[in-house]
PDB file of C-alpha atoms in Angstrom:
ATOM      1  CA  MET A   1      74.672  89.235  -4.431  1.00 74.00           C
ATOM      2  CA  GLU A   2      75.873  86.922  -1.606  1.00 81.00           C
ATOM      3  CA  ASN A   3      74.049  83.448  -1.281  1.00 86.00           C
ATOM      4  CA  PRO A   4      73.009  83.739   2.588  1.00 84.00           C
ATOM      5  CA  TYR A   5      72.797  80.157   2.638  1.00 88.00           C
ATOM      6  CA  LEU A   6      76.201  78.802   1.628  1.00 92.00           C
ATOM      7  CA  PRO A   7      78.092  78.246   4.485  1.00 95.00           C
ATOM      8  CA  LYS A   8      81.933  78.897   4.753  1.00 96.00           C
ATOM      9  CA  ARG A   9      84.499  75.889   5.087  1.00 97.00           C
ATOM     10  CA  VAL A  10      85.932  75.481   8.455  1.00 98.00           C
ATOM     11  CA  ARG A  11      88.311  72.713   9.652  1.00 98.00           C
ATOM     12  CA  ILE A  12      87.639  70.693  13.084  1.00 98.00           C
ATOM     13  CA  GLU A  13      91.182  71.140  14.868  1.00 98.00           C
ATOM     14  CA  LYS A  14      90.300  69.728  18.139  1.00 98.00           C
ATOM     15  CA  VAL A  15      87.415  67.860  19.849  1.00 98.00           C
ATOM     16  CA  ILE A  16      87.082  67.457  23.749  1.00 97.00           C
ATOM     17  CA  ASP A  17      84.832  65.276  25.525  1.00 97.00           C
ATOM     18  CA  GLU A  18      82.842  67.344  28.090  1.00 97.00           C
ATOM     19  CA  THR A  19      80.644  64.645  29.703  1.00 96.00           C
ATOM     20  CA  ALA A  20      80.943  61.308  31.248  1.00 94.00           C
ATOM     21  CA  GLY A  21      78.705  60.102  28.951  1.00 94.00           C
ATOM     22  CA  LYS A  22      80.352  61.277  25.653  1.00 94.00           C
ATOM     23  CA  ASP A  23      77.177  62.647  24.575  1.00 96.00           C
ATOM     24  CA  ILE A  24      78.167  66.516  24.613  1.00 97.00           C
ATOM     25  CA  LYS A  25      81.637  67.419  22.658  1.00 98.00           C
ATOM     26  CA  SER A  26      82.953  70.888  22.105  1.00 98.00           C
ATOM     27  CA  PHE A  27      84.217  70.740  19.000  1.00 98.00           C
ATOM     28  CA  VAL A  28      86.815  73.806  17.491  1.00 98.00           C
ATOM     29  CA  PHE A  29      87.268  75.015  14.485  1.00 98.00           C
ATOM     30  CA  SER A  30      89.546  77.252  12.215  1.00 98.00           C
ATOM     31  CA  PHE A  31      88.746  78.682   9.081  1.00 98.00           C
ATOM     32  CA  VAL A  32      89.890  77.329   5.870  1.00 97.00           C
ATOM     33  CA  ASN A  33      89.883  81.195   4.337  1.00 96.00           C
ATOM     34  CA  PRO A  34      91.670  83.243   7.040  1.00 95.00           C
ATOM     35  CA  GLN A  35      89.097  86.462   5.394  1.00 96.00           C
ATOM     36  CA  ASP A  36      86.342  84.141   6.449  1.00 96.00           C
ATOM     37  CA  ARG A  37      87.084  84.468  10.053  1.00 95.00           C
ATOM     38  CA  GLN A  38      87.490  88.317   9.863  1.00 94.00           C
ATOM     39  CA  ALA A  39      83.889  88.421   8.252  1.00 94.00           C
ATOM     40  CA  PHE A  40      82.373  85.854  11.116  1.00 96.00           C
ATOM     41  CA  ALA A  41      82.248  88.856  13.891  1.00 96.00           C
ATOM     42  CA  TYR A  42      80.356  87.837  16.892  1.00 97.00           C
ATOM     43  CA  HIS A  43      79.222  88.309  20.485  1.00 95.00           C
ATOM     44  CA  PRO A  44      78.165  86.513  23.360  1.00 97.00           C
ATOM     45  CA  GLY A  45      74.536  84.751  22.630  1.00 97.00           C
ATOM     46  CA  GLN A  46      74.438  84.683  19.089  1.00 97.00           C
ATOM     47  CA  PHE A  47      74.221  81.584  17.304  1.00 96.00           C
ATOM     48  CA  ALA A  48      76.068  79.929  13.783  1.00 96.00           C
ATOM     49  CA  GLU A  49      74.442  77.171  11.342  1.00 95.00           C
ATOM     50  CA  ILE A  50      77.275  74.158  11.218  1.00 97.00           C
ATOM     51  CA  SER A  51      76.461  71.816   7.707  1.00 97.00           C
ATOM     52  CA  ILE A  52      77.721  68.585   6.998  1.00 96.00           C
ATOM     53  CA  ALA A  53      77.269  67.259   3.485  1.00 93.00           C
ATOM     54  CA  GLY A  54      74.723  64.521   3.304  1.00 94.00           C
ATOM     55  CA  SER A  55      73.589  65.220   6.916  1.00 96.00           C
ATOM     56  CA  GLY A  56      72.026  68.110   6.751  1.00 95.00           C
ATOM     57  CA  GLU A  57      72.387  71.563   9.132  1.00 96.00           C
ATOM     58  CA  ILE A  58      71.930  72.415  12.705  1.00 95.00           C
ATOM     59  CA  PRO A  59      71.457  76.173  14.609  1.00 95.00           C
ATOM     60  CA  ILE A  60      74.324  75.851  17.210  1.00 96.00           C
ATOM     61  CA  GLY A  61      74.882  78.608  19.618  1.00 96.00           C
ATOM     62  CA  ILE A  62      78.374  80.233  19.928  1.00 97.00           C
ATOM     63  CA  ALA A  63      80.695  78.774  23.060  1.00 98.00           C
ATOM     64  CA  SER A  64      83.488  80.628  22.469  1.00 98.00           C
ATOM     65  CA  SER A  65      84.087  84.108  23.221  1.00 97.00           C
ATOM     66  CA  PRO A  66      85.621  86.265  20.381  1.00 96.00           C
ATOM     67  CA  THR A  67      87.703  87.287  22.583  1.00 96.00           C
ATOM     68  CA  GLU A  68      89.790  83.441  22.696  1.00 96.00           C
ATOM     69  CA  GLY A  69      91.439  84.195  19.064  1.00 93.00           C
ATOM     70  CA  ASP A  70      90.833  82.874  15.886  1.00 95.00           C
ATOM     71  CA  MET A  71      89.354  79.489  16.497  1.00 97.00           C
ATOM     72  CA  VAL A  72      85.893  79.424  17.030  1.00 98.00           C
ATOM     73  CA  MET A  73      84.267  76.473  19.505  1.00 98.00           C
ATOM     74  CA  PHE A  74      81.133  75.186  19.566  1.00 98.00           C
ATOM     75  CA  THR A  75      79.691  72.543  22.335  1.00 98.00           C
ATOM     76  CA  VAL A  76      77.152  69.873  20.762  1.00 97.00           C
ATOM     77  CA  LYS A  77      75.131  67.025  21.912  1.00 96.00           C
ATOM     78  CA  ARG A  78      74.302  64.473  20.295  1.00 95.00           C
ATOM     79  CA  MET A  79      70.803  64.220  19.516  1.00 92.00           C
ATOM     80  CA  GLY A  80      70.055  63.998  15.971  1.00 92.00           C
ATOM     81  CA  VAL A  81      71.614  63.085  12.283  1.00 96.00           C
ATOM     82  CA  VAL A  82      73.842  65.571  12.067  1.00 96.00           C
ATOM     83  CA  THR A  83      74.834  65.660  15.570  1.00 97.00           C
ATOM     84  CA  ARG A  84      75.832  62.203  15.468  1.00 97.00           C
ATOM     85  CA  GLU A  85      77.928  62.959  12.360  1.00 97.00           C
ATOM     86  CA  LEU A  86      80.080  65.298  13.943  1.00 97.00           C
ATOM     87  CA  HIS A  87      80.183  63.367  16.759  1.00 98.00           C
ATOM     88  CA  ASN A  88      81.788  61.064  14.527  1.00 97.00           C
ATOM     89  CA  SER A  89      83.879  63.405  13.113  1.00 97.00           C
ATOM     90  CA  SER A  90      87.575  63.523  13.966  1.00 97.00           C
ATOM     91  CA  PRO A  91      90.105  66.669  13.482  1.00 98.00           C
ATOM     92  CA  GLY A  92      91.400  67.318  10.296  1.00 98.00           C
ATOM     93  CA  ARG A  93      87.603  67.186   8.760  1.00 98.00           C
ATOM     94  CA  ILE A  94      86.193  70.067   6.449  1.00 98.00           C
ATOM     95  CA  VAL A  95      82.711  71.301   7.750  1.00 98.00           C
ATOM     96  CA  GLY A  96      80.184  74.330   6.881  1.00 97.00           C
ATOM     97  CA  LEU A  97      79.656  77.308   8.986  1.00 98.00           C
ATOM     98  CA  ARG A  98      76.990  80.282   8.101  1.00 96.00           C
ATOM     99  CA  GLY A  99      76.019  82.840  10.411  1.00 93.00           C
ATOM    100  CA  PRO A 100      77.002  84.739  13.375  1.00 97.00           C
ATOM    101  CA  TYR A 101      72.906  85.386  13.683  1.00 96.00           C
ATOM    102  CA  GLY A 102      70.965  86.083  15.908  1.00 94.00           C
ATOM    103  CA  ASN A 103      70.862  89.513  18.251  1.00 94.00           C
ATOM    104  CA  GLY A 104      73.146  87.991  21.169  1.00 95.00           C
ATOM    105  CA  PHE A 105      73.455  89.505  24.595  1.00 97.00           C
ATOM    106  CA  PRO A 106      73.417  93.195  25.077  1.00 96.00           C
ATOM    107  CA  MET A 107      76.798  93.709  25.991  1.00 95.00           C
ATOM    108  CA  GLU A 108      76.483  97.115  26.487  1.00 94.00           C
ATOM    109  CA  GLU A 109      73.741  97.209  28.776  1.00 95.00           C
ATOM    110  CA  LEU A 110      75.346  94.630  30.940  1.00 97.00           C
ATOM    111  CA  LYS A 111      78.344  97.665  31.861  1.00 97.00           C
ATOM    112  CA  GLY A 112      78.475  98.718  34.945  1.00 97.00           C
ATOM    113  CA  ARG A 113      76.011  96.128  36.130  1.00 97.00           C
ATOM    114  CA  ASN A 114      76.024  93.122  38.716  1.00 98.00           C
ATOM    115  CA  ILE A 115      75.884  89.919  36.454  1.00 98.00           C
ATOM    116  CA  VAL A 116      73.658  86.843  37.951  1.00 98.00           C
ATOM    117  CA  ILE A 117      74.643  83.786  35.071  1.00 98.00           C
ATOM    118  CA  VAL A 118      72.477  81.089  35.861  1.00 98.00           C
ATOM    119  CA  GLY A 119      72.619  77.771  33.387  1.00 97.00           C
ATOM    120  CA  GLY A 120      71.688  74.584  33.638  1.00 95.00           C
ATOM    121  CA  GLY A 121      72.611  71.348  31.583  1.00 92.00           C
ATOM    122  CA  PHE A 122      74.296  71.603  27.706  1.00 88.00           C
ATOM    123  CA  ALA A 123      72.258  75.227  27.656  1.00 91.00           C
ATOM    124  CA  PHE A 124      75.410  76.539  29.422  1.00 96.00           C
ATOM    125  CA  THR A 125      77.512  77.100  26.515  1.00 96.00           C
ATOM    126  CA  THR A 126      76.905  80.764  25.287  1.00 96.00           C
ATOM    127  CA  LEU A 127      76.532  81.488  29.125  1.00 97.00           C
ATOM    128  CA  ARG A 128      80.460  80.213  29.044  1.00 98.00           C
ATOM    129  CA  ALA A 129      80.945  82.432  26.165  1.00 98.00           C
ATOM    130  CA  LEU A 130      79.302  84.955  28.124  1.00 97.00           C
ATOM    131  CA  ALA A 131      81.545  84.865  31.182  1.00 97.00           C
ATOM    132  CA  VAL A 132      84.743  84.533  29.160  1.00 97.00           C
ATOM    133  CA  TYR A 133      84.142  87.741  27.734  1.00 97.00           C
ATOM    134  CA  LEU A 134      83.373  89.301  30.684  1.00 97.00           C
ATOM    135  CA  MET A 135      86.286  88.129  32.792  1.00 95.00           C
ATOM    136  CA  GLY A 136      88.992  89.209  30.130  1.00 93.00           C
ATOM    137  CA  ASP A 137      91.359  91.377  31.933  1.00 89.00           C
ATOM    138  CA  GLU A 138      90.659  94.665  29.797  1.00 91.00           C
ATOM    139  CA  ARG A 139      86.668  94.064  30.479  1.00 93.00           C
ATOM    140  CA  ARG A 140      86.718  92.893  33.923  1.00 95.00           C
ATOM    141  CA  LYS A 141      86.796  96.466  35.450  1.00 95.00           C
ATOM    142  CA  ASP A 142      83.783  97.222  33.269  1.00 96.00           C
ATOM    143  CA  TYR A 143      81.280  95.181  35.331  1.00 97.00           C
ATOM    144  CA  GLY A 144      80.065  94.707  38.899  1.00 97.00           C
ATOM    145  CA  ASP A 145      80.102  91.437  40.873  1.00 97.00           C
ATOM    146  CA  ILE A 146      79.729  87.991  38.903  1.00 98.00           C
ATOM    147  CA  THR A 147      77.903  85.632  40.211  1.00 98.00           C
ATOM    148  CA  VAL A 148      77.601  81.970  38.282  1.00 98.00           C
ATOM    149  CA  ILE A 149      75.100  79.689  39.095  1.00 98.00           C
ATOM    150  CA  TYR A 150      75.184  76.407  37.278  1.00 98.00           C
ATOM    151  CA  GLY A 151      73.825  73.024  37.014  1.00 97.00           C
ATOM    152  CA  ALA A 152      73.799  69.197  36.193  1.00 97.00           C
ATOM    153  CA  ARG A 153      71.694  66.119  36.862  1.00 96.00           C
ATOM    154  CA  THR A 154      75.089  64.257  37.847  1.00 96.00           C
ATOM    155  CA  PRO A 155      78.458  65.054  38.059  1.00 96.00           C
ATOM    156  CA  GLY A 156      79.471  63.253  34.612  1.00 96.00           C
ATOM    157  CA  ASP A 157      77.142  65.506  33.101  1.00 97.00           C
ATOM    158  CA  LEU A 158      78.779  68.920  34.173  1.00 97.00           C
ATOM    159  CA  ILE A 159      80.636  70.826  30.992  1.00 98.00           C
ATOM    160  CA  TYR A 160      83.828  72.675  30.943  1.00 97.00           C
ATOM    161  CA  ARG A 161      84.485  71.192  34.264  1.00 95.00           C
ATOM    162  CA  GLN A 162      88.178  72.850  34.432  1.00 95.00           C
ATOM    163  CA  GLU A 163      87.544  76.086  33.633  1.00 96.00           C
ATOM    164  CA  LEU A 164      84.707  75.847  36.225  1.00 96.00           C
ATOM    165  CA  GLN A 165      87.411  74.997  38.848  1.00 95.00           C
ATOM    166  CA  ALA A 166      89.510  78.223  37.837  1.00 96.00           C
ATOM    167  CA  TRP A 167      86.385  80.240  37.963  1.00 96.00           C
ATOM    168  CA  ALA A 168      85.268  78.823  41.147  1.00 95.00           C
ATOM    169  CA  SER A 169      89.134  79.843  42.811  1.00 95.00           C
ATOM    170  CA  ARG A 170      88.903  83.150  41.217  1.00 94.00           C
ATOM    171  CA  LYS A 171      88.555  86.267  43.961  1.00 93.00           C
ATOM    172  CA  ASP A 172      86.266  88.385  41.620  1.00 94.00           C
ATOM    173  CA  MET A 173      83.177  85.734  40.621  1.00 96.00           C
ATOM    174  CA  ASN A 174      81.568  83.899  42.601  1.00 97.00           C
ATOM    175  CA  VAL A 175      80.426  80.534  41.331  1.00 98.00           C
ATOM    176  CA  HIS A 176      78.269  77.802  42.217  1.00 98.00           C
ATOM    177  CA  ILE A 177      78.124  74.635  41.233  1.00 97.00           C
ATOM    178  CA  THR A 178      75.468  72.151  41.664  1.00 98.00           C
ATOM    179  CA  VAL A 179      74.076  68.484  40.528  1.00 97.00           C
ATOM    180  CA  ASP A 180      70.922  67.298  40.963  1.00 96.00           C
ATOM    181  CA  LYS A 181      71.973  64.032  42.386  1.00 92.00           C
ATOM    182  CA  GLY A 182      75.499  63.273  43.692  1.00 93.00           C
ATOM    183  CA  GLU A 183      77.266  60.310  42.918  1.00 90.00           C
ATOM    184  CA  PRO A 184      80.471  58.376  44.997  1.00 91.00           C
ATOM    185  CA  GLY A 185      83.621  61.312  45.495  1.00 91.00           C
ATOM    186  CA  TRP A 186      81.485  64.325  44.531  1.00 94.00           C
ATOM    187  CA  GLU A 187      82.049  66.693  47.166  1.00 93.00           C
ATOM    188  CA  GLY A 188      80.116  69.970  46.364  1.00 94.00           C
ATOM    189  CA  ARG A 189      76.499  70.899  46.605  1.00 96.00           C
ATOM    190  CA  GLU A 190      73.192  68.841  45.622  1.00 97.00           C
ATOM    191  CA  GLY A 191      70.258  70.481  44.769  1.00 97.00           C
ATOM    192  CA  PHE A 192      68.285  71.884  41.650  1.00 97.00           C
ATOM    193  CA  VAL A 193      69.015  75.453  40.270  1.00 98.00           C
ATOM    194  CA  PRO A 194      66.439  77.042  41.377  1.00 98.00           C
ATOM    195  CA  ALA A 195      66.621  75.706  44.893  1.00 98.00           C
ATOM    196  CA  VAL A 196      70.714  77.033  44.711  1.00 98.00           C
ATOM    197  CA  VAL A 197      69.204  80.673  43.279  1.00 98.00           C
ATOM    198  CA  LYS A 198      67.272  80.809  46.470  1.00 98.00           C
ATOM    199  CA  GLN A 199      70.113  80.134  48.915  1.00 97.00           C
ATOM    200  CA  VAL A 200      72.463  82.119  47.173  1.00 98.00           C
ATOM    201  CA  ALA A 201      70.069  84.772  46.703  1.00 98.00           C
ATOM    202  CA  PRO A 202      72.319  87.155  44.562  1.00 97.00           C
ATOM    203  CA  SER A 203      71.250  91.113  45.312  1.00 97.00           C
ATOM    204  CA  ALA A 204      68.941  92.307  42.429  1.00 97.00           C
ATOM    205  CA  LYS A 205      70.267  95.593  43.073  1.00 97.00           C
ATOM    206  CA  ASP A 206      72.185  96.990  39.719  1.00 97.00           C
ATOM    207  CA  ALA A 207      71.964  93.474  38.200  1.00 98.00           C
ATOM    208  CA  ILE A 208      70.674  91.850  35.501  1.00 98.00           C
ATOM    209  CA  ALA A 209      70.044  87.657  35.463  1.00 98.00           C
ATOM    210  CA  LEU A 210      70.673  85.581  32.712  1.00 98.00           C
ATOM    211  CA  VAL A 211      69.169  82.543  32.627  1.00 97.00           C
ATOM    212  CA  CYS A 212      69.641  79.237  29.934  1.00 95.00           C
ATOM    213  CA  GLY A 213      68.683  75.800  30.558  1.00 92.00           C
ATOM    214  CA  PRO A 214      66.156  73.488  30.298  1.00 92.00           C
ATOM    215  CA  PRO A 215      62.474  74.803  30.307  1.00 89.00           C
ATOM    216  CA  ILE A 216      61.700  73.053  33.531  1.00 93.00           C
ATOM    217  CA  MET A 217      64.620  74.930  35.188  1.00 95.00           C
ATOM    218  CA  ILE A 218      64.058  78.365  33.521  1.00 93.00           C
ATOM    219  CA  LYS A 219      60.054  77.582  34.803  1.00 93.00           C
ATOM    220  CA  PHE A 220      60.876  77.540  38.299  1.00 97.00           C
ATOM    221  CA  THR A 221      63.804  79.779  38.665  1.00 97.00           C
ATOM    222  CA  ILE A 222      62.011  82.928  37.595  1.00 96.00           C
ATOM    223  CA  PRO A 223      59.896  83.165  40.576  1.00 97.00           C
ATOM    224  CA  ILE A 224      62.881  82.857  42.325  1.00 98.00           C
ATOM    225  CA  LEU A 225      64.235  85.631  40.653  1.00 98.00           C
ATOM    226  CA  PHE A 226      61.232  87.641  41.050  1.00 98.00           C
ATOM    227  CA  GLU A 227      60.854  87.234  45.147  1.00 98.00           C
ATOM    228  CA  LEU A 228      64.603  88.649  44.982  1.00 98.00           C
ATOM    229  CA  GLY A 229      63.344  91.534  43.497  1.00 98.00           C
ATOM    230  CA  PHE A 230      64.631  91.148  39.837  1.00 98.00           C
ATOM    231  CA  ALA A 231      62.143  93.098  37.075  1.00 98.00           C
ATOM    232  CA  ALA A 232      60.986  91.165  34.118  1.00 97.00           C
ATOM    233  CA  ASP A 233      63.277  93.424  32.056  1.00 96.00           C
ATOM    234  CA  LYS A 234      66.347  92.446  33.701  1.00 97.00           C
ATOM    235  CA  ILE A 235      66.015  88.705  33.720  1.00 98.00           C
ATOM    236  CA  LEU A 236      67.096  87.748  29.896  1.00 97.00           C
ATOM    237  CA  ASN A 237      66.191  84.350  28.436  1.00 93.00           C
ATOM    238  CA  SER A 238      67.814  82.876  25.094  1.00 90.00           C
ATOM    239  CA  LEU A 239      65.370  80.718  23.356  1.00 85.00           C
ATOM    240  CA  GLU A 240      67.953  78.764  21.698  1.00 80.00           C
ATOM    241  CA  MET A 241      65.659  75.680  21.106  1.00 79.00           C
ATOM    242  CA  ARG A 242      63.135  77.427  18.777  1.00 79.00           C
ATOM    243  CA  MET A 243      66.388  78.935  16.668  1.00 82.00           C
ATOM    244  CA  LYS A 244      65.888  77.036  12.864  1.00 82.00           C
ATOM    245  CA  CYS A 245      67.601  79.174   9.431  1.00 85.00           C
ATOM    246  CA  GLY A 246      69.263  81.984  11.218  1.00 84.00           C
ATOM    247  CA  ILE A 247      67.588  84.519   8.826  1.00 83.00           C
ATOM    248  CA  GLY A 248      64.127  84.514   9.424  1.00 80.00           C
ATOM    249  CA  LYS A 249      63.459  83.319   6.066  1.00 80.00           C
ATOM    250  CA  CYS A 250      62.186  79.740   6.315  1.00 79.00           C
ATOM    251  CA  GLY A 251      59.000  80.539   8.692  1.00 77.00           C
ATOM    252  CA  ARG A 252      59.326  78.217  11.502  1.00 81.00           C
ATOM    253  CA  CYS A 253      60.963  80.696  14.271  1.00 79.00           C
ATOM    254  CA  ASN A 254      58.540  83.113  14.519  1.00 80.00           C
ATOM    255  CA  ILE A 255      56.448  83.658  18.035  1.00 81.00           C
ATOM    256  CA  GLY A 256      53.652  85.993  16.863  1.00 82.00           C
ATOM    257  CA  SER A 257      55.099  88.870  15.184  1.00 82.00           C
ATOM    258  CA  LYS A 258      58.605  87.840  16.379  1.00 84.00           C
ATOM    259  CA  TYR A 259      61.778  85.934  14.357  1.00 85.00           C
ATOM    260  CA  VAL A 260      63.618  84.086  17.120  1.00 82.00           C
ATOM    261  CA  CYS A 261      66.719  83.990  14.570  1.00 85.00           C
ATOM    262  CA  LYS A 262      66.274  87.588  14.058  1.00 85.00           C
ATOM    263  CA  ASP A 263      64.465  89.558  16.784  1.00 86.00           C
ATOM    264  CA  GLY A 264      66.339  86.893  19.442  1.00 82.00           C
ATOM    265  CA  PRO A 265      67.477  84.652  20.412  1.00 92.00           C
ATOM    266  CA  VAL A 266      68.018  86.836  23.560  1.00 94.00           C
ATOM    267  CA  PHE A 267      64.873  88.240  25.181  1.00 94.00           C
ATOM    268  CA  THR A 268      64.072  90.458  28.023  1.00 95.00           C
ATOM    269  CA  TYR A 269      61.083  88.130  30.225  1.00 94.00           C
ATOM    270  CA  ALA A 270      58.971  91.447  30.019  1.00 94.00           C
ATOM    271  CA  GLU A 271      59.367  90.599  26.275  1.00 92.00           C
ATOM    272  CA  LEU A 272      58.219  86.895  26.551  1.00 89.00           C
ATOM    273  CA  GLN A 273      55.159  87.906  28.878  1.00 89.00           C
ATOM    274  CA  ASN A 274      54.052  90.026  26.018  1.00 84.00           C
ATOM    275  CA  MET A 275      54.495  86.902  23.584  1.00 82.00           C
ATOM    276  CA  PRO A 276      52.153  84.266  22.577  1.00 77.00           C
ATOM    277  CA  GLN A 277      52.859  81.306  25.510  1.00 73.00           C
ATOM    278  CA  GLU A 278      54.111  79.405  22.284  1.00 61.00           C
ATOM    279  CA  TYR A 279      57.740  79.129  23.612  1.00 52.00           C
TER     280      TYR A 279
END
């Protein structure tokens, strides 16, 4: 029986500074053993455990789409021992990876629907994976209107800036980027994400909203979505802050009877309403 805690070896192929403050970086990994990549079958919304010998292990949402080839990308904010060590790493370093874990976004349920993606700050990573997946040439026809509303504190805190510009130029995607506070040279929108959701007012008809971001953003976005007519079971949240060991063994991710690592991290808001208010 294979040890579920034993990671696979992956090599850092590329490191991308995502923000002006260099506190968020994207890491593109390749599997040392190609068979391990074949076994790493994932879909948007899932996560994996990245480990570095001597530093520890952390759960991180997968930022790449499975349609982007054999490489797997994670976008990581520097905020602890493991992430600091990862940020100090260069291409060529070997680290550990185990997974994928979690339920991810319900891709079959999204088919035929209008998709409203609402993200804030660093939590946009798995939504980036979702958007790339939906916009693929072979899959775009399977979905209705796609609206993306994404915000960060400042222009320098926006991640995936080049991709956001490319998405904004597409005619089959509605992209609204905002920052809490602009700076000299910023000609885009200013305002908090919930306020922009209200201004954009995406239709709730045949739509599903996927919301990931800081708790305060989610807290004020959900009522706006209700005002727009979204039902609680048509709003999806990802409890990425509660992810732990990935396999539900450590007992630290449970909320009531649910294990975020196994039953989530993606839940409908209707499900969250029936769970203890611990999240």
